[in-house]
């Protein structure tokens, strides 16, 4: 816990309140320290140095105390700071963890996924902070998890909001104000573009890109329908753009696989149209994602062709 400077040793966490950080089994991995003064020249939070044992990108503050409640509620509340977690636990809301001041990582998302597929992220009312945080949520979508956003009234944060309201009121507010991430982001970005068609086009492209990350096809279809209403655009145009993104991403993944194995990529026509051709790369044909993208490939390239002139039933007629 010491820090050397100018040949002298200092307490790394001097003039700070200490928060022990536990792993899943309750063992202490490291510490976080919050400054007690208003000195702007010093970092508000500092953590223990990273080691083989403590890696803050793989740890969630409060997960040891919250995991049972997360399973019971089938939902994980995600806040920003240590004090937010403590205040909510003291109020009786225990299914809450914090990313310890870091951007949400894939390892943290998968840690939550062990207990639930539902995440509710609670933000304070700072628009700039919200927009910066939204970029990391795409990783949650890619892990096939349900993400909801709760926006607290300005200038509240979870710590102050819980202290000013009863537990029942906080729970009611979270349940009533929780909004699906895709729709929340859509409304947030559309509110800024006004009537500018270029900016609106960029927003639509960004939202469709987000939707393309969702593995579940039913969820994607539902979001496309909702966004079609919000954008006031035909659903088919959004589906067309989505299919282009999926097809492009699939082609890149095939090329990447071929480069890693030092084999030339499959020609587009061979990929679908020549079942008797020997495959040049190893592909998991039983993978639902591969099957889905193959269908998209056929629809985009051969949707105007007629493959069967007649259908013969089992009797041969």
Coordinates of C-alpha atoms in Angstrom, one line a residue:
X1 CA 0.0 0.0 0.0
X2 CA 3.1 2.3 0.0
X3 CA 4.1 4.6 -2.8
X4 CA 7.7 5.8 -3.3
X5 CA 8.3 9.4 -4.3
X6 CA 11.6 11.4 -4.1
X7 CA 13.2 8.6 -2.1
X8 CA 10.5 8.6 0.5
X9 CA 7.6 6.3 1.1
X10 CA 4.0 7.4 1.4
X11 CA 0.7 5.7 2.1
X12 CA -0.9 5.3 -1.3
X13 CA -4.4 5.8 0.2
X14 CA -3.6 8.7 2.5
X15 CA -6.5 11.1 3.1
X16 CA -8.9 8.6 1.5
X17 CA -11.7 6.4 2.6
X18 CA -10.9 2.7 1.8
X19 CA -13.2 0.3 0.0
X20 CA -12.1 -3.4 0.0
X21 CA -12.8 -5.2 -3.3
X22 CA -13.8 -8.8 -3.0
X23 CA -13.9 -11.7 -5.4
X24 CA -16.9 -14.0 -5.8
X25 CA -15.9 -16.1 -2.8
X26 CA -15.4 -13.1 -0.5
X27 CA -11.6 -12.9 -0.6
X28 CA -10.2 -9.4 -0.7
X29 CA -8.3 -8.8 -4.0
X30 CA -7.5 -5.1 -3.6
X31 CA -8.7 -1.7 -2.5
X32 CA -10.2 1.4 -3.8
X33 CA -9.7 4.8 -2.3
X34 CA -12.0 7.9 -2.5
X35 CA -10.5 11.3 -1.7
X36 CA -11.9 13.1 1.3
X37 CA -10.8 16.6 0.3
X38 CA -11.9 18.9 -2.5
X39 CA -8.4 19.0 -4.1
X40 CA -9.1 19.0 -7.8
X41 CA -5.4 18.2 -8.6
X42 CA -5.8 14.7 -7.2
X43 CA -7.7 11.8 -8.6
X44 CA -11.1 11.3 -7.0
X45 CA -10.6 7.5 -6.9
X46 CA -7.5 5.4 -7.0
X47 CA -7.2 1.6 -6.9
X48 CA -4.6 -0.9 -5.9
X49 CA -2.0 -1.7 -8.6
X50 CA -3.1 -4.5 -10.9
X51 CA -1.5 -7.9 -10.2
X52 CA -2.1 -11.5 -11.3
X53 CA -4.7 -11.6 -8.5
X54 CA -6.3 -8.2 -8.9
X55 CA -7.4 -7.1 -12.4
X56 CA -10.1 -4.4 -12.1
X57 CA -11.4 -5.1 -15.6
X58 CA -12.4 -8.6 -14.4
X59 CA -13.9 -7.6 -11.1
X60 CA -17.2 -6.0 -10.1
X61 CA -17.5 -4.2 -6.8
X62 CA -20.1 -5.7 -4.6
X63 CA -20.6 -8.9 -6.6
X64 CA -19.9 -11.2 -3.6
X65 CA -22.7 -9.6 -1.6
X66 CA -25.1 -9.1 -4.5
X67 CA -25.0 -12.4 -6.4
X68 CA -27.8 -14.2 -4.4
X69 CA -30.0 -11.1 -4.8
X70 CA -29.3 -10.9 -8.5
X71 CA -30.4 -14.5 -9.0
X72 CA -33.5 -13.9 -6.9
X73 CA -34.5 -10.7 -8.7
X74 CA -33.3 -12.0 -12.1
X75 CA -31.8 -8.6 -12.7
X76 CA -28.5 -6.8 -12.0
X77 CA -28.5 -3.1 -11.2
X78 CA -25.3 -1.5 -12.4
X79 CA -24.1 1.8 -10.9
X80 CA -20.9 3.8 -11.2
X81 CA -19.3 4.3 -7.7
X82 CA -18.6 2.4 -4.5
X83 CA -20.8 4.7 -2.4
X84 CA -23.7 4.1 -4.8
X85 CA -23.5 0.3 -4.1
X86 CA -23.2 0.8 -0.3
X87 CA -26.1 3.2 -0.1
X88 CA -28.4 1.0 -2.1
X89 CA -27.5 -2.1 0.0
X90 CA -28.2 -0.1 3.2
X91 CA -31.6 0.7 1.7
X92 CA -32.3 -3.0 1.1
X93 CA -31.7 -3.0 -2.6
X94 CA -29.0 -5.7 -2.8
X95 CA -28.9 -6.8 -6.5
X96 CA -26.5 -3.9 -7.3
X97 CA -22.8 -3.8 -8.4
X98 CA -20.4 -1.3 -9.7
X99 CA -17.8 -1.4 -12.4
X100 CA -15.4 0.4 -10.1
X101 CA -15.1 3.5 -12.2
X102 CA -13.9 1.7 -15.3
X103 CA -15.8 1.2 -18.6
X104 CA -17.7 -2.0 -18.7
X105 CA -15.7 -4.9 -20.0
X106 CA -16.5 -8.2 -21.6
X107 CA -15.2 -10.1 -18.6
X108 CA -17.5 -8.1 -16.3
X109 CA -20.5 -8.7 -18.5
X110 CA -19.8 -12.4 -18.5
X111 CA -19.5 -12.3 -14.7
X112 CA -23.0 -10.9 -14.5
X113 CA -24.3 -13.4 -17.0
X114 CA -23.5 -16.2 -14.6
X115 CA -26.4 -15.0 -12.5
X116 CA -28.8 -13.2 -14.9
X117 CA -29.2 -12.1 -18.5
X118 CA -30.9 -8.8 -17.4
X119 CA -28.9 -5.7 -16.7
X120 CA -30.4 -2.3 -15.6
X121 CA -27.9 0.5 -15.8
X122 CA -28.6 3.5 -13.5
X123 CA -27.3 6.9 -14.7
X124 CA -27.4 10.3 -13.2
X125 CA -28.8 13.2 -15.3
X126 CA -25.6 14.2 -17.0
X127 CA -26.2 13.9 -20.8
X128 CA -22.5 14.1 -21.7
X129 CA -21.6 11.2 -19.3
X130 CA -24.5 9.1 -20.6
X131 CA -23.5 9.5 -24.2
X132 CA -19.9 8.5 -23.4
X133 CA -21.1 5.4 -21.5
X134 CA -23.5 4.2 -24.2
X135 CA -20.6 3.2 -26.4
X136 CA -19.6 0.4 -24.1
X137 CA -23.1 -1.1 -23.9
X138 CA -22.8 -2.7 -27.4
X139 CA -20.7 -5.4 -25.7
X140 CA -23.7 -6.3 -23.5
X141 CA -25.9 -6.6 -26.6
X142 CA -23.3 -8.9 -28.3
X143 CA -23.4 -11.2 -25.2
X144 CA -27.2 -11.6 -25.9
X145 CA -28.2 -9.9 -22.7
X146 CA -31.2 -7.6 -22.1
X147 CA -30.2 -4.0 -21.2
X148 CA -32.4 -1.4 -19.7
X149 CA -31.5 2.2 -18.7
X150 CA -32.8 4.2 -15.8
X151 CA -32.1 8.0 -15.9
X152 CA -32.2 9.7 -12.5
X153 CA -33.5 13.3 -12.2
X154 CA -30.8 15.9 -12.2
X155 CA -28.6 16.4 -10.2
X156 CA -29.1 13.1 -8.4
X157 CA -26.8 10.1 -8.4
X158 CA -27.8 6.7 -6.9
X159 CA -26.2 7.6 -3.6
X160 CA -28.1 10.9 -3.1
X161 CA -31.3 9.6 -4.6
X162 CA -31.6 6.6 -2.2
X163 CA -30.9 8.9 0.8
X164 CA -33.7 11.2 -0.2
X165 CA -36.3 8.6 -0.9
X166 CA -37.8 5.5 0.8
X167 CA -36.8 2.1 -0.4
X168 CA -40.2 1.4 -1.9
X169 CA -40.1 4.7 -3.8
X170 CA -36.7 3.9 -5.2
X171 CA -37.8 0.5 -6.4
X172 CA -40.9 1.9 -7.9
X173 CA -39.0 4.6 -9.7
X174 CA -36.5 2.0 -11.2
X175 CA -39.3 -0.3 -12.3
X176 CA -41.4 2.5 -13.9
X177 CA -38.5 4.4 -15.5
X178 CA -36.5 1.5 -16.8
X179 CA -36.4 1.7 -20.6
X180 CA -34.9 -0.6 -23.2
X181 CA -31.5 0.5 -24.3
X182 CA -32.1 0.6 -28.0
X183 CA -35.2 2.7 -27.7
X184 CA -33.6 4.9 -25.1
X185 CA -30.6 5.6 -27.3
X186 CA -32.8 6.1 -30.3
X187 CA -34.9 8.8 -28.5
X188 CA -31.8 10.4 -27.0
X189 CA -30.0 10.8 -30.3
X190 CA -33.1 11.8 -32.3
X191 CA -33.8 14.6 -29.8
X192 CA -30.5 16.2 -30.8
X193 CA -30.8 16.0 -34.6
X194 CA -34.0 17.9 -34.9
X195 CA -34.9 18.2 -38.7
X196 CA -31.4 17.7 -40.1
X197 CA -31.7 14.7 -42.6
X198 CA -27.9 14.1 -42.6
X199 CA -27.6 13.8 -38.8
X200 CA -30.8 11.7 -38.7
X201 CA -29.4 9.3 -41.3
X202 CA -26.3 8.9 -39.2
X203 CA -28.4 8.2 -36.1
X204 CA -30.4 5.5 -38.0
X205 CA -27.2 3.8 -39.2
X206 CA -25.8 3.8 -35.7
X207 CA -28.9 2.3 -34.2
X208 CA -29.1 -0.4 -36.9
X209 CA -25.5 -1.2 -36.3
X210 CA -26.4 -1.7 -32.6
X211 CA -29.3 -4.0 -33.4
X212 CA -27.1 -6.1 -35.7
X213 CA -25.0 -7.0 -32.6
X214 CA -28.0 -8.8 -31.0
X215 CA -27.7 -12.6 -31.6
X216 CA -31.4 -13.3 -31.0
X217 CA -33.3 -13.0 -34.3
X218 CA -36.6 -12.4 -32.6
X219 CA -35.3 -9.6 -30.5
X220 CA -33.8 -8.0 -33.6
X221 CA -37.1 -8.2 -35.4
X222 CA -38.9 -6.5 -32.5
X223 CA -36.4 -3.7 -32.3
X224 CA -36.6 -3.1 -36.1
X225 CA -40.4 -2.8 -35.8
X226 CA -40.1 -0.3 -32.9
X227 CA -37.4 1.7 -34.6
X228 CA -39.5 1.8 -37.8
X229 CA -42.2 3.6 -35.9
X230 CA -39.8 6.0 -34.2
X231 CA -37.9 6.8 -37.4
X232 CA -41.1 6.9 -39.4
X233 CA -39.5 4.8 -42.1
X234 CA -40.7 1.6 -43.8
X235 CA -39.6 -1.5 -41.9
X236 CA -38.3 -3.1 -45.1
X237 CA -35.7 -0.4 -45.6
X238 CA -34.3 -1.0 -42.1
X239 CA -34.3 -4.7 -42.6
X240 CA -32.4 -4.2 -45.9
X241 CA -29.7 -2.1 -44.1
X242 CA -29.5 -4.7 -41.3
X243 CA -29.0 -7.5 -43.8
X244 CA -26.2 -5.6 -45.5
X245 CA -24.4 -5.2 -42.2
X246 CA -24.8 -8.8 -41.2
X247 CA -23.6 -10.1 -44.6
X248 CA -20.6 -7.8 -44.6
X249 CA -19.7 -8.9 -41.1
X250 CA -20.0 -12.5 -42.0
X251 CA -17.8 -12.1 -45.0
X252 CA -15.1 -10.4 -42.9
X253 CA -15.2 -13.2 -40.4
X254 CA -14.8 -15.8 -43.1
X255 CA -11.8 -13.9 -44.6
X256 CA -10.3 -13.5 -41.2
X257 CA -10.6 -17.3 -40.6
X258 CA -9.0 -18.0 -43.9
X259 CA -6.1 -15.6 -43.2
X260 CA -5.5 -17.1 -39.8
X261 CA -5.3 -20.6 -41.4
X262 CA -3.3 -19.3 -44.3
X263 CA -5.9 -20.5 -46.8
X264 CA -7.6 -18.5 -49.5
X265 CA -11.2 -17.4 -48.7
X266 CA -14.1 -19.1 -50.3
X267 CA -15.6 -17.5 -53.4
X268 CA -19.1 -16.0 -52.8
X269 CA -20.7 -18.3 -55.3
X270 CA -19.0 -21.4 -53.9
X271 CA -20.2 -20.6 -50.4
X272 CA -23.8 -21.3 -51.2
X273 CA -24.3 -22.5 -54.7
X274 CA -21.9 -25.5 -55.0
X275 CA -22.7 -28.1 -52.4
X276 CA -20.5 -30.6 -54.2
X277 CA -17.4 -28.4 -54.1
X278 CA -14.8 -29.2 -51.5
X279 CA -14.8 -26.6 -48.8
X280 CA -11.6 -24.7 -48.5
X281 CA -12.0 -23.7 -44.9
X282 CA -13.5 -25.3 -41.8
X283 CA -17.0 -23.9 -41.0
X284 CA -19.4 -25.1 -38.3
X285 CA -22.5 -25.7 -40.5
X286 CA -24.5 -26.6 -37.4
X287 CA -23.9 -23.2 -35.8
X288 CA -27.3 -21.3 -35.9
X289 CA -25.5 -18.0 -36.6
X290 CA -23.8 -19.5 -39.7
X291 CA -27.1 -20.9 -41.0
X292 CA -28.9 -17.6 -40.5
X293 CA -26.2 -15.7 -42.3
X294 CA -26.2 -18.2 -45.1
X295 CA -29.9 -17.6 -45.6
X296 CA -29.3 -13.9 -45.7
X297 CA -26.5 -14.4 -48.2
X298 CA -28.9 -16.4 -50.5
X299 CA -31.7 -13.8 -50.2
X300 CA -29.4 -10.9 -51.0
X301 CA -27.7 -12.5 -54.0
X302 CA -30.3 -14.9 -55.4
X303 CA -33.7 -13.6 -54.2
X304 CA -35.0 -13.2 -57.7
X305 CA -34.2 -16.8 -58.9
X306 CA -36.6 -19.7 -59.0
X307 CA -34.9 -22.9 -57.6
X308 CA -37.7 -25.5 -57.8
X309 CA -40.1 -25.9 -60.6
X310 CA -42.3 -28.4 -58.8
X311 CA -42.7 -30.0 -55.4
X312 CA -42.9 -33.8 -55.2
X313 CA -44.4 -35.4 -52.1
X314 CA -43.5 -38.7 -50.5
X315 CA -45.8 -40.7 -52.8
X316 CA -43.9 -39.5 -55.9
X317 CA -46.7 -37.4 -57.3

